[in-house]
mmCIF file of C-alpha atoms in Angstrom:
data_model
loop_
_atom_site.group_PDB
_atom_site.id
_atom_site.type_symbol
_atom_site.label_atom_id
_atom_site.label_comp_id
_atom_site.label_asym_id
_atom_site.label_seq_id
_atom_site.Cartn_x
_atom_site.Cartn_y
_atom_site.Cartn_z
ATOM 1 C CA MET A 1 0.000 0.000 0.000
ATOM 2 C CA VAL A 2 0.977 3.665 -0.271
ATOM 3 C CA LEU A 3 1.277 5.447 3.072
ATOM 4 C CA LEU A 4 1.217 9.203 2.480
ATOM 5 C CA TYR A 5 2.506 11.287 5.390
ATOM 6 C CA THR A 6 1.490 14.949 5.410
ATOM 7 C CA ASP A 7 1.262 17.507 8.215
ATOM 8 C CA ASP A 8 -1.583 15.362 9.595
ATOM 9 C CA LEU A 9 0.701 13.383 11.897
ATOM 10 C CA GLY A 10 -2.243 11.629 13.542
ATOM 11 C CA HIS A 11 -3.516 10.167 10.308
ATOM 12 C CA TYR A 12 -2.303 6.625 10.978
ATOM 13 C CA SER A 13 -2.128 6.756 14.777
ATOM 14 C CA GLU A 14 -5.659 7.891 15.638
ATOM 15 C CA ASP A 15 -7.858 4.813 15.053
ATOM 16 C CA TYR A 16 -6.843 4.461 11.404
ATOM 17 C CA TRP A 17 -6.236 0.735 11.410
ATOM 18 C CA PRO A 18 -9.561 -0.463 12.827
ATOM 19 C CA THR A 19 -11.620 1.968 10.747
ATOM 20 C CA VAL A 20 -9.957 1.944 7.309
ATOM 21 C CA ASP A 21 -11.522 -0.364 4.739
ATOM 22 C CA PRO A 22 -8.941 -3.188 4.689
ATOM 23 C CA THR A 23 -10.113 -4.340 1.260
ATOM 24 C CA ARG A 24 -9.287 -0.972 -0.346
ATOM 25 C CA LEU A 25 -5.950 0.137 1.037
ATOM 26 C CA PRO A 26 -4.465 3.041 -0.969
ATOM 27 C CA GLY A 27 -2.179 2.052 -3.824
ATOM 28 C CA THR A 28 -3.234 -1.594 -3.889
ATOM 29 C CA THR A 29 -4.641 -3.607 -6.781
ATOM 30 C CA VAL A 30 -7.131 -6.160 -5.466
ATOM 31 C CA VAL A 31 -10.005 -8.465 -6.280
ATOM 32 C CA ALA A 32 -13.034 -6.804 -4.697
ATOM 33 C CA GLY A 33 -14.455 -8.440 -1.600
ATOM 34 C CA ARG A 34 -13.146 -9.440 1.781
ATOM 35 C CA PRO A 35 -11.057 -12.606 2.201
ATOM 36 C CA ALA A 36 -11.231 -14.717 5.315
ATOM 37 C CA ASP A 37 -9.484 -13.347 8.379
ATOM 38 C CA ALA A 38 -5.756 -14.241 8.369
ATOM 39 C CA ALA A 39 -5.915 -15.485 4.764
ATOM 40 C CA GLY A 40 -2.355 -15.719 3.503
ATOM 41 C CA GLN A 41 -0.834 -15.412 6.967
ATOM 42 C CA ARG A 42 2.789 -16.612 7.128
ATOM 43 C CA THR A 43 3.021 -16.967 3.355
ATOM 44 C CA THR A 44 5.378 -15.221 0.962
ATOM 45 C CA SER A 45 4.916 -14.238 -2.651
ATOM 46 C CA THR A 46 6.239 -16.457 -5.408
ATOM 47 C CA ALA A 47 7.259 -13.315 -7.335
ATOM 48 C CA ASP A 48 10.884 -12.141 -7.225
ATOM 49 C CA TRP A 49 10.642 -8.572 -8.595
ATOM 50 C CA ALA A 50 10.227 -6.168 -5.662
ATOM 51 C CA GLY A 51 12.403 -3.176 -4.872
ATOM 52 C CA GLY A 52 13.936 -0.381 -6.890
ATOM 53 C CA THR A 53 16.640 2.207 -7.346
ATOM 54 C CA ALA A 54 17.317 5.468 -5.503
ATOM 55 C CA LEU A 55 19.635 8.173 -6.788
ATOM 56 C CA SER A 56 22.000 9.127 -3.965
ATOM 57 C CA GLY A 57 21.640 12.646 -2.583
ATOM 58 C CA THR A 58 18.272 13.261 -4.240
ATOM 59 C CA THR A 59 14.562 12.589 -3.749
ATOM 60 C CA LEU A 60 14.465 10.539 -6.945
ATOM 61 C CA GLY A 61 13.604 6.857 -7.001
ATOM 62 C CA ALA A 62 12.109 4.122 -9.174
ATOM 63 C CA TYR A 63 10.293 1.387 -7.275
ATOM 64 C CA GLY A 64 8.072 -1.493 -8.281
ATOM 65 C CA MET A 65 6.669 -4.921 -7.597
ATOM 66 C CA GLU A 66 5.281 -7.870 -9.457
ATOM 67 C CA LEU A 67 1.964 -8.712 -7.808
ATOM 68 C CA ARG A 68 0.870 -12.324 -7.555
ATOM 69 C CA ALA A 69 -2.110 -12.231 -5.250
ATOM 70 C CA TYR A 70 -2.677 -14.847 -2.586
ATOM 71 C CA GLY A 71 -5.780 -16.965 -3.040
ATOM 72 C CA SER A 72 -6.648 -15.765 -6.555
ATOM 73 C CA THR A 73 -5.274 -15.576 -10.085
ATOM 74 C CA LEU A 74 -4.816 -11.784 -9.865
ATOM 75 C CA ARG A 75 -1.551 -10.625 -11.412
ATOM 76 C CA ALA A 76 -0.205 -7.113 -11.988
ATOM 77 C CA LEU A 77 2.978 -5.142 -12.584
ATOM 78 C CA LYS A 78 3.088 -1.987 -10.448
ATOM 79 C CA SER A 79 5.536 0.938 -10.384
ATOM 80 C CA TRP A 80 5.948 4.094 -8.325
ATOM 81 C CA PHE A 81 8.381 6.650 -9.706
ATOM 82 C CA CYS A 82 9.120 9.168 -6.946
ATOM 83 C CA LEU A 83 10.322 12.315 -8.679
ATOM 84 C CA ASP A 84 10.687 15.068 -6.086
ATOM 85 C CA ASP A 85 7.148 16.425 -5.518
ATOM 86 C CA VAL A 86 5.377 14.033 -7.917
ATOM 87 C CA ILE A 87 4.786 10.275 -7.748
ATOM 88 C CA ALA A 88 4.081 8.652 -11.114
ATOM 89 C CA CYS A 89 1.952 5.538 -10.566
ATOM 90 C CA VAL A 90 2.025 3.010 -13.414
ATOM 91 C CA GLY A 91 0.351 -0.389 -13.741
ATOM 92 C CA SER A 92 0.127 -2.959 -16.523
ATOM 93 C CA GLY A 93 -0.674 -6.607 -17.107
ATOM 94 C CA ILE A 94 -3.558 -6.482 -14.631
ATOM 95 C CA GLY A 95 -5.652 -9.587 -14.979
ATOM 96 C CA ALA A 96 -7.624 -12.237 -13.114
ATOM 97 C CA ASP A 97 -9.698 -15.242 -14.149
ATOM 98 C CA ALA A 98 -12.617 -14.165 -11.966
ATOM 99 C CA GLY A 99 -13.800 -11.305 -9.765
ATOM 100 C CA ALA A 100 -14.035 -7.538 -10.023
ATOM 101 C CA VAL A 101 -10.563 -5.994 -9.935
ATOM 102 C CA GLU A 102 -9.825 -2.534 -8.532
ATOM 103 C CA THR A 103 -6.787 -0.292 -8.148
ATOM 104 C CA VAL A 104 -7.190 2.085 -5.223
ATOM 105 C CA VAL A 105 -6.047 5.639 -5.936
ATOM 106 C CA GLU A 106 -6.795 6.933 -2.441
ATOM 107 C CA ASN A 107 -8.467 5.926 0.821
ATOM 108 C CA ARG A 108 -7.971 8.838 3.181
ATOM 109 C CA LYS A 109 -9.140 9.361 6.731
ATOM 110 C CA LEU A 110 -10.355 12.960 6.702
ATOM 111 C CA ARG A 111 -9.472 15.499 9.350
ATOM 112 C CA ASP A 112 -12.403 17.565 8.112
ATOM 113 C CA PRO A 113 -15.437 15.439 7.180
ATOM 114 C CA ALA A 114 -16.422 18.149 4.691
ATOM 115 C CA ALA A 115 -12.982 18.387 3.028
ATOM 116 C CA ALA A 116 -13.602 19.519 -0.535
ATOM 117 C CA LEU A 117 -13.063 17.125 -3.416
ATOM 118 C CA LEU A 118 -12.695 18.846 -6.782
ATOM 119 C CA VAL A 119 -13.296 16.785 -9.923
ATOM 120 C CA ASP A 120 -11.891 18.658 -12.934
ATOM 121 C CA GLY A 121 -12.454 21.825 -10.918
ATOM 122 C CA ALA A 122 -16.086 21.122 -9.953
ATOM 123 C CA PRO A 123 -16.866 20.355 -6.291
ATOM 124 C CA ALA A 124 -18.251 16.897 -5.562
ATOM 125 C CA PRO A 125 -20.927 16.576 -2.842
ATOM 126 C CA ALA A 126 -19.374 16.739 0.617
ATOM 127 C CA GLY A 127 -21.942 14.717 2.526
ATOM 128 C CA THR A 128 -21.372 11.245 3.965
ATOM 129 C CA GLY A 129 -22.908 8.612 1.738
ATOM 130 C CA TRP A 130 -21.899 10.252 -1.528
ATOM 131 C CA SER A 131 -20.846 7.771 -4.177
ATOM 132 C CA ALA A 132 -20.383 8.221 -7.899
ATOM 133 C CA ARG A 133 -18.934 6.822 -11.087
ATOM 134 C CA MET A 134 -16.847 9.523 -12.737
ATOM 135 C CA ASP A 135 -15.891 9.264 -16.401
ATOM 136 C CA GLY A 136 -13.109 11.035 -18.286
ATOM 137 C CA VAL A 137 -11.479 12.506 -15.164
ATOM 138 C CA ARG A 138 -8.403 14.669 -15.839
ATOM 139 C CA TRP A 139 -7.638 15.774 -12.300
ATOM 140 C CA LEU A 140 -8.798 15.575 -8.707
ATOM 141 C CA HIS A 141 -7.908 17.616 -5.657
ATOM 142 C CA LEU A 142 -8.652 16.602 -2.079
ATOM 143 C CA GLU A 143 -8.438 19.448 0.407
ATOM 144 C CA GLY A 144 -5.763 18.811 3.025
ATOM 145 C CA THR A 145 -4.178 15.939 1.083
ATOM 146 C CA GLY A 146 -3.150 16.998 -2.431
ATOM 147 C CA GLY A 147 -3.780 16.443 -6.108
ATOM 148 C CA TYR A 148 -4.145 13.585 -8.588
ATOM 149 C CA VAL A 149 -3.551 14.087 -12.311
ATOM 150 C CA PHE A 150 -4.689 11.648 -15.015
ATOM 151 C CA PRO A 151 -2.862 12.495 -18.266
ATOM 152 C CA GLU A 152 -5.009 9.807 -19.888
ATOM 153 C CA PRO A 153 -8.600 10.672 -18.835
ATOM 154 C CA ALA A 154 -9.735 7.993 -16.419
ATOM 155 C CA GLY A 155 -12.936 6.388 -15.254
ATOM 156 C CA LEU A 156 -13.026 6.398 -11.458
ATOM 157 C CA ARG A 157 -15.327 5.504 -8.592
ATOM 158 C CA GLY A 158 -15.683 7.675 -5.505
ATOM 159 C CA LEU A 159 -17.172 7.128 -2.035
ATOM 160 C CA ARG A 160 -17.555 9.145 1.158
ATOM 161 C CA GLU A 161 -18.455 7.186 4.263
ATOM 162 C CA ASP A 162 -18.245 7.144 8.037
ATOM 163 C CA ARG A 163 -16.587 3.935 9.188
ATOM 164 C CA THR A 164 -17.180 2.569 12.680
ATOM 165 C CA ALA A 165 -15.254 -0.314 14.248
ATOM 166 C CA THR A 166 -13.505 -1.405 17.444
ATOM 167 C CA TRP A 167 -9.874 -2.227 18.063
ATOM 168 C CA ARG A 168 -11.020 -5.647 19.293
ATOM 169 C CA GLU A 169 -11.977 -6.533 15.717
ATOM 170 C CA ILE A 170 -8.357 -6.410 14.614
ATOM 171 C CA ASN A 171 -6.610 -7.186 17.920
ATOM 172 C CA LEU A 172 -8.390 -9.862 19.937
ATOM 173 C CA LYS A 173 -5.784 -9.874 22.715
ATOM 174 C CA TYR A 174 -5.288 -6.167 23.448
ATOM 175 C CA GLY A 175 -8.088 -4.330 21.622
ATOM 176 C CA THR A 176 -10.973 -2.568 23.318
ATOM 177 C CA ASP A 177 -14.680 -2.893 22.571
ATOM 178 C CA THR A 178 -15.198 0.877 22.409
ATOM 179 C CA PRO A 179 -16.557 1.856 18.968
ATOM 180 C CA VAL A 180 -14.583 4.497 17.055
ATOM 181 C CA THR A 181 -15.807 6.364 13.972
ATOM 182 C CA HIS A 182 -13.936 8.334 11.307
ATOM 183 C CA PRO A 183 -14.893 9.781 7.910
ATOM 184 C CA TYR A 184 -13.138 8.446 4.801
ATOM 185 C CA LEU A 185 -12.920 9.339 1.126
ATOM 186 C CA THR A 186 -12.073 6.492 -1.249
ATOM 187 C CA LEU A 187 -11.208 6.761 -4.960
ATOM 188 C CA TRP A 188 -10.491 3.801 -7.217
ATOM 189 C CA HIS A 189 -10.143 2.483 -10.755
ATOM 190 C CA ASP A 190 -12.696 -0.226 -11.560
ATOM 191 C CA HIS A 191 -10.980 -2.572 -14.030
ATOM 192 C CA GLY A 192 -14.140 -4.673 -14.397
ATOM 193 C CA ASP A 193 -14.810 -8.381 -13.975
ATOM 194 C CA ALA A 194 -12.028 -10.800 -14.918
ATOM 195 C CA PRO A 195 -9.940 -8.161 -16.737
ATOM 196 C CA SER A 196 -7.039 -9.023 -19.001
ATOM 197 C CA GLY A 197 -4.146 -6.696 -19.736
ATOM 198 C CA ALA A 198 -5.607 -3.739 -17.823
ATOM 199 C CA GLY A 199 -3.447 -0.829 -16.670
ATOM 200 C CA TYR A 200 -3.340 2.648 -15.210
ATOM 201 C CA PHE A 201 -1.255 5.817 -15.098
ATOM 202 C CA TRP A 202 -1.694 8.759 -12.791
ATOM 203 C CA LEU A 203 0.415 11.372 -11.053
ATOM 204 C CA GLN A 204 0.043 11.875 -7.319
ATOM 205 C CA ALA A 205 1.023 15.316 -6.044
ATOM 206 C CA PRO A 206 1.166 15.264 -2.230
ATOM 207 C CA ALA A 207 0.237 18.586 -0.592
ATOM 208 C CA ALA A 208 -0.222 20.296 -3.965
ATOM 209 C CA SER A 209 -2.765 23.095 -4.125
ATOM 210 C CA ALA A 210 -5.813 22.931 -6.360
ATOM 211 C CA ALA A 211 -4.265 25.597 -8.584
ATOM 212 C CA ARG A 212 -1.050 23.638 -9.049
ATOM 213 C CA THR A 213 -2.986 20.446 -9.734
ATOM 214 C CA ARG A 214 -5.006 22.240 -12.408
ATOM 215 C CA ARG A 215 -1.812 23.553 -14.045
ATOM 216 C CA TRP A 216 -0.205 20.109 -14.026
ATOM 217 C CA ALA A 217 -3.315 18.598 -15.591
ATOM 218 C CA ALA A 218 -2.908 21.062 -18.489
ATOM 219 C CA ALA A 219 0.848 20.365 -18.773
ATOM 220 C CA PRO A 220 1.814 17.165 -16.905
ATOM 221 C CA PRO A 221 5.259 17.394 -15.267
ATOM 222 C CA VAL A 222 5.883 13.695 -15.980
ATOM 223 C CA GLU A 223 5.120 11.871 -19.232
ATOM 224 C CA LEU A 224 4.478 8.178 -19.794
ATOM 225 C CA VAL A 225 7.113 6.518 -22.008
ATOM 226 C CA SER A 226 6.137 2.845 -21.673
ATOM 227 C CA ARG A 227 3.480 0.804 -19.880
ATOM 228 C CA SER A 228 4.036 -2.676 -21.275
ATOM 229 C CA THR A 229 4.623 -6.003 -19.588
ATOM 230 C CA ALA A 230 8.315 -5.616 -20.455
ATOM 231 C CA VAL A 231 8.995 -2.119 -19.097
ATOM 232 C CA HIS A 232 7.397 0.771 -17.242
ATOM 233 C CA ALA A 233 9.080 4.091 -17.944
ATOM 234 C CA VAL A 234 8.395 7.807 -17.471
ATOM 235 C CA ARG A 235 10.216 10.982 -18.433
ATOM 236 C CA ARG A 236 10.351 14.403 -16.793
ATOM 237 C CA PRO A 237 10.361 16.992 -19.609
ATOM 238 C CA SER A 238 11.879 19.748 -17.471
ATOM 239 C CA ASP A 239 15.283 18.062 -17.309
ATOM 240 C CA GLY A 240 14.960 14.910 -19.423
ATOM 241 C CA LEU A 241 15.182 12.491 -16.496
ATOM 242 C CA LEU A 242 14.225 8.938 -17.525
ATOM 243 C CA ALA A 243 13.057 6.411 -14.927
ATOM 244 C CA ALA A 244 12.384 2.797 -15.882
ATOM 245 C CA ASN A 245 11.504 -0.547 -14.340
ATOM 246 C CA PHE A 246 12.340 -3.447 -16.636
ATOM 247 C CA TRP A 247 10.324 -6.570 -15.905
ATOM 248 C CA SER A 248 12.173 -8.364 -18.695
ATOM 249 C CA ALA A 249 14.490 -7.397 -21.553
ATOM 250 C CA GLY A 250 13.197 -4.311 -23.327
ATOM 251 C CA THR A 251 13.711 -0.756 -24.528
ATOM 252 C CA ALA A 252 12.548 2.626 -23.254
ATOM 253 C CA GLN A 253 13.631 5.314 -25.737
ATOM 254 C CA GLU A 254 17.426 5.671 -25.432
ATOM 255 C CA LEU A 255 17.700 2.954 -22.788
ATOM 256 C CA THR A 256 17.800 -0.806 -23.501
ATOM 257 C CA CYS A 257 18.197 -3.468 -20.812
ATOM 258 C CA ASP A 258 18.940 -7.191 -21.090
ATOM 259 C CA GLY A 259 16.531 -8.258 -18.310
ATOM 260 C CA PRO A 260 14.938 -7.304 -14.977
ATOM 261 C CA ALA A 261 16.321 -4.053 -13.544
ATOM 262 C CA SER A 262 15.378 -0.683 -12.110
ATOM 263 C CA VAL A 263 17.131 2.314 -13.682
ATOM 264 C CA LEU A 264 17.333 6.105 -13.397
ATOM 265 C CA VAL A 265 19.099 8.266 -16.007
ATOM 266 C CA ARG A 266 19.437 11.905 -14.961
ATOM 267 C CA PRO A 267 20.922 14.566 -17.261
ATOM 268 C CA ASP A 268 22.229 17.680 -15.502
ATOM 269 C CA GLY A 269 23.986 20.036 -17.857
ATOM 270 C CA ARG A 270 26.955 18.162 -19.314
ATOM 271 C CA THR A 271 26.703 15.437 -16.660
ATOM 272 C CA VAL A 272 24.578 12.294 -16.902
ATOM 273 C CA THR A 273 24.101 10.155 -13.801
ATOM 274 C CA VAL A 274 22.921 6.550 -14.068
ATOM 275 C CA ALA A 275 21.621 4.573 -11.086
ATOM 276 C CA LEU A 276 20.604 0.936 -11.404
ATOM 277 C CA SER A 277 19.764 -2.150 -9.389
ATOM 278 C CA ASP A 278 18.521 -5.721 -9.695
ATOM 279 C CA PRO A 279 15.306 -5.828 -7.634
ATOM 280 C CA THR A 280 15.001 -9.604 -8.150
ATOM 281 C CA GLN A 281 18.334 -10.119 -6.328
ATOM 282 C CA LEU A 282 18.862 -13.088 -8.658
ATOM 283 C CA ARG A 283 21.009 -11.706 -11.494
ATOM 284 C CA SER A 284 24.790 -11.810 -11.594
ATOM 285 C CA SER A 285 24.893 -8.731 -13.811
ATOM 286 C CA VAL A 286 22.745 -6.101 -15.500
ATOM 287 C CA VAL A 287 23.615 -4.864 -18.997
ATOM 288 C CA LEU A 288 22.309 -1.493 -20.224
ATOM 289 C CA ASP A 289 22.760 0.148 -23.607
ATOM 290 C CA LEU A 290 22.525 3.922 -23.299
ATOM 291 C CA ASP A 291 22.131 5.460 -26.750
ATOM 292 C CA LEU A 292 23.525 8.908 -26.027
ATOM 293 C CA PRO A 293 26.604 9.940 -28.045
ATOM 294 C CA GLY A 294 29.786 11.494 -26.739
ATOM 295 C CA LEU A 295 29.770 10.155 -23.180
ATOM 296 C CA THR A 296 32.887 9.517 -21.091
ATOM 297 C CA VAL A 297 33.130 8.091 -17.583
ATOM 298 C CA VAL A 298 33.753 10.446 -14.651
ATOM 299 C CA SER A 299 33.258 7.949 -11.833
ATOM 300 C CA ALA A 300 31.740 4.523 -11.296
ATOM 301 C CA ASP A 301 30.952 2.286 -8.357
ATOM 302 C CA PRO A 302 33.009 -0.903 -8.073
ATOM 303 C CA GLY A 303 31.714 -3.558 -10.457
ATOM 304 C CA VAL A 304 30.413 -1.052 -13.020
ATOM 305 C CA ARG A 305 32.225 -0.885 -16.350
ATOM 306 C CA THR A 306 31.495 0.580 -19.789
ATOM 307 C CA THR A 307 32.334 -0.081 -23.413
ATOM 308 C CA ALA A 308 31.632 2.132 -26.408
ATOM 309 C CA THR A 309 28.976 1.138 -28.925
ATOM 310 C CA GLY A 310 28.088 2.629 -32.270
ATOM 311 C CA ARG A 311 25.410 4.840 -30.671
ATOM 312 C CA GLY A 312 26.555 5.337 -27.088
ATOM 313 C CA LEU A 313 27.723 3.211 -24.159
ATOM 314 C CA ARG A 314 27.148 -0.311 -22.938
ATOM 315 C CA ILE A 315 27.049 -0.384 -19.142
ATOM 316 C CA THR A 316 27.678 -3.695 -17.400
ATOM 317 C CA ALA A 317 27.081 -3.821 -13.655
ATOM 318 C CA ASP A 318 27.947 -6.754 -11.415
ATOM 319 C CA THR A 319 24.927 -7.196 -9.138
ATOM 320 C CA ALA A 320 25.608 -10.601 -7.551
ATOM 321 C CA GLY A 321 25.456 -10.486 -3.762
ATOM 322 C CA LEU A 322 24.283 -6.874 -3.579
ATOM 323 C CA HIS A 323 20.786 -7.767 -2.294
ATOM 324 C CA GLY A 324 19.161 -5.227 -4.593
ATOM 325 C CA ALA A 325 21.397 -2.283 -3.664
ATOM 326 C CA THR A 326 21.826 0.611 -6.116
ATOM 327 C CA LEU A 327 24.979 1.117 -8.188
ATOM 328 C CA ASP A 328 25.900 4.579 -9.552
ATOM 329 C CA LEU A 329 27.747 5.782 -12.639
ATOM 330 C CA THR A 330 28.572 9.394 -13.518
ATOM 331 C CA LEU A 331 29.149 10.315 -17.145
ATOM 332 C CA LYS A 332 30.162 13.506 -18.935
ATOM 333 C CA ARG A 333 29.124 14.746 -22.352
ATOM 334 C CA SER A 334 31.986 15.729 -24.635
#
């Protein structure tokens, strides 16, 4: 799930866990409905791809996971590209043999029960019990939380509700029987029954104002490069940064990879920094072809080496035994 910390420091500590809808935790892709209590307890996923790459000294990161749901045939590839004040959320290959499948954009406990929700600039009803199917949404803004931009207009579902529960329901040994109630706003993609090859792309802008969210909807600060079952990739037009999660061998514009990897390529003037990792922790090496001409090496972490190609550089990084840690390479344009 995605845990978004804002100035509301009591969001998760003040009765969040007994009252939040556990079947729609923010950021998750799920088959609708509630499984049995403790379903999947003490099990681990059979998927290997989970982790990512962080660029040292920055607030830039590419993270992802291959989802193989417990107790169902649900599968999905999910990425979160954290690019300073924007999170690009990308999903592909979403499918299940049965059941309604959802991806939860937000499920927020509201400090103010009447916190305004703007849908493409128009206020949605603020009363508890509001629910709606919203088609062709370009942007949303939730007062006190931030903005959500959909560069590809999206069909979404929305719900306001008061949720009442006791701690005893989730903690039989130490919980109390005192009912607690909190208001929630939930937003989600409905992928339909038994979808095949479904996906999503949206930009989350924590703490952004409504005005900024509106501006970013008109000119998104992050663009989708690829949303296939081989690679998820996004680019930031302001500086050309390219962030990619390779699920298998593939290409994302000037970047080609020989297999699973998480990669960031950041131009900064005449300098280009590359950060990469093997989130599967299974590969002995990762090989990248970076098709940018005129690059020479300034510095490289141990185990990272380069050779010239006809169009740029081939980067080979020894990843055995690194447990998914990031390797860095700094290049200079001639």
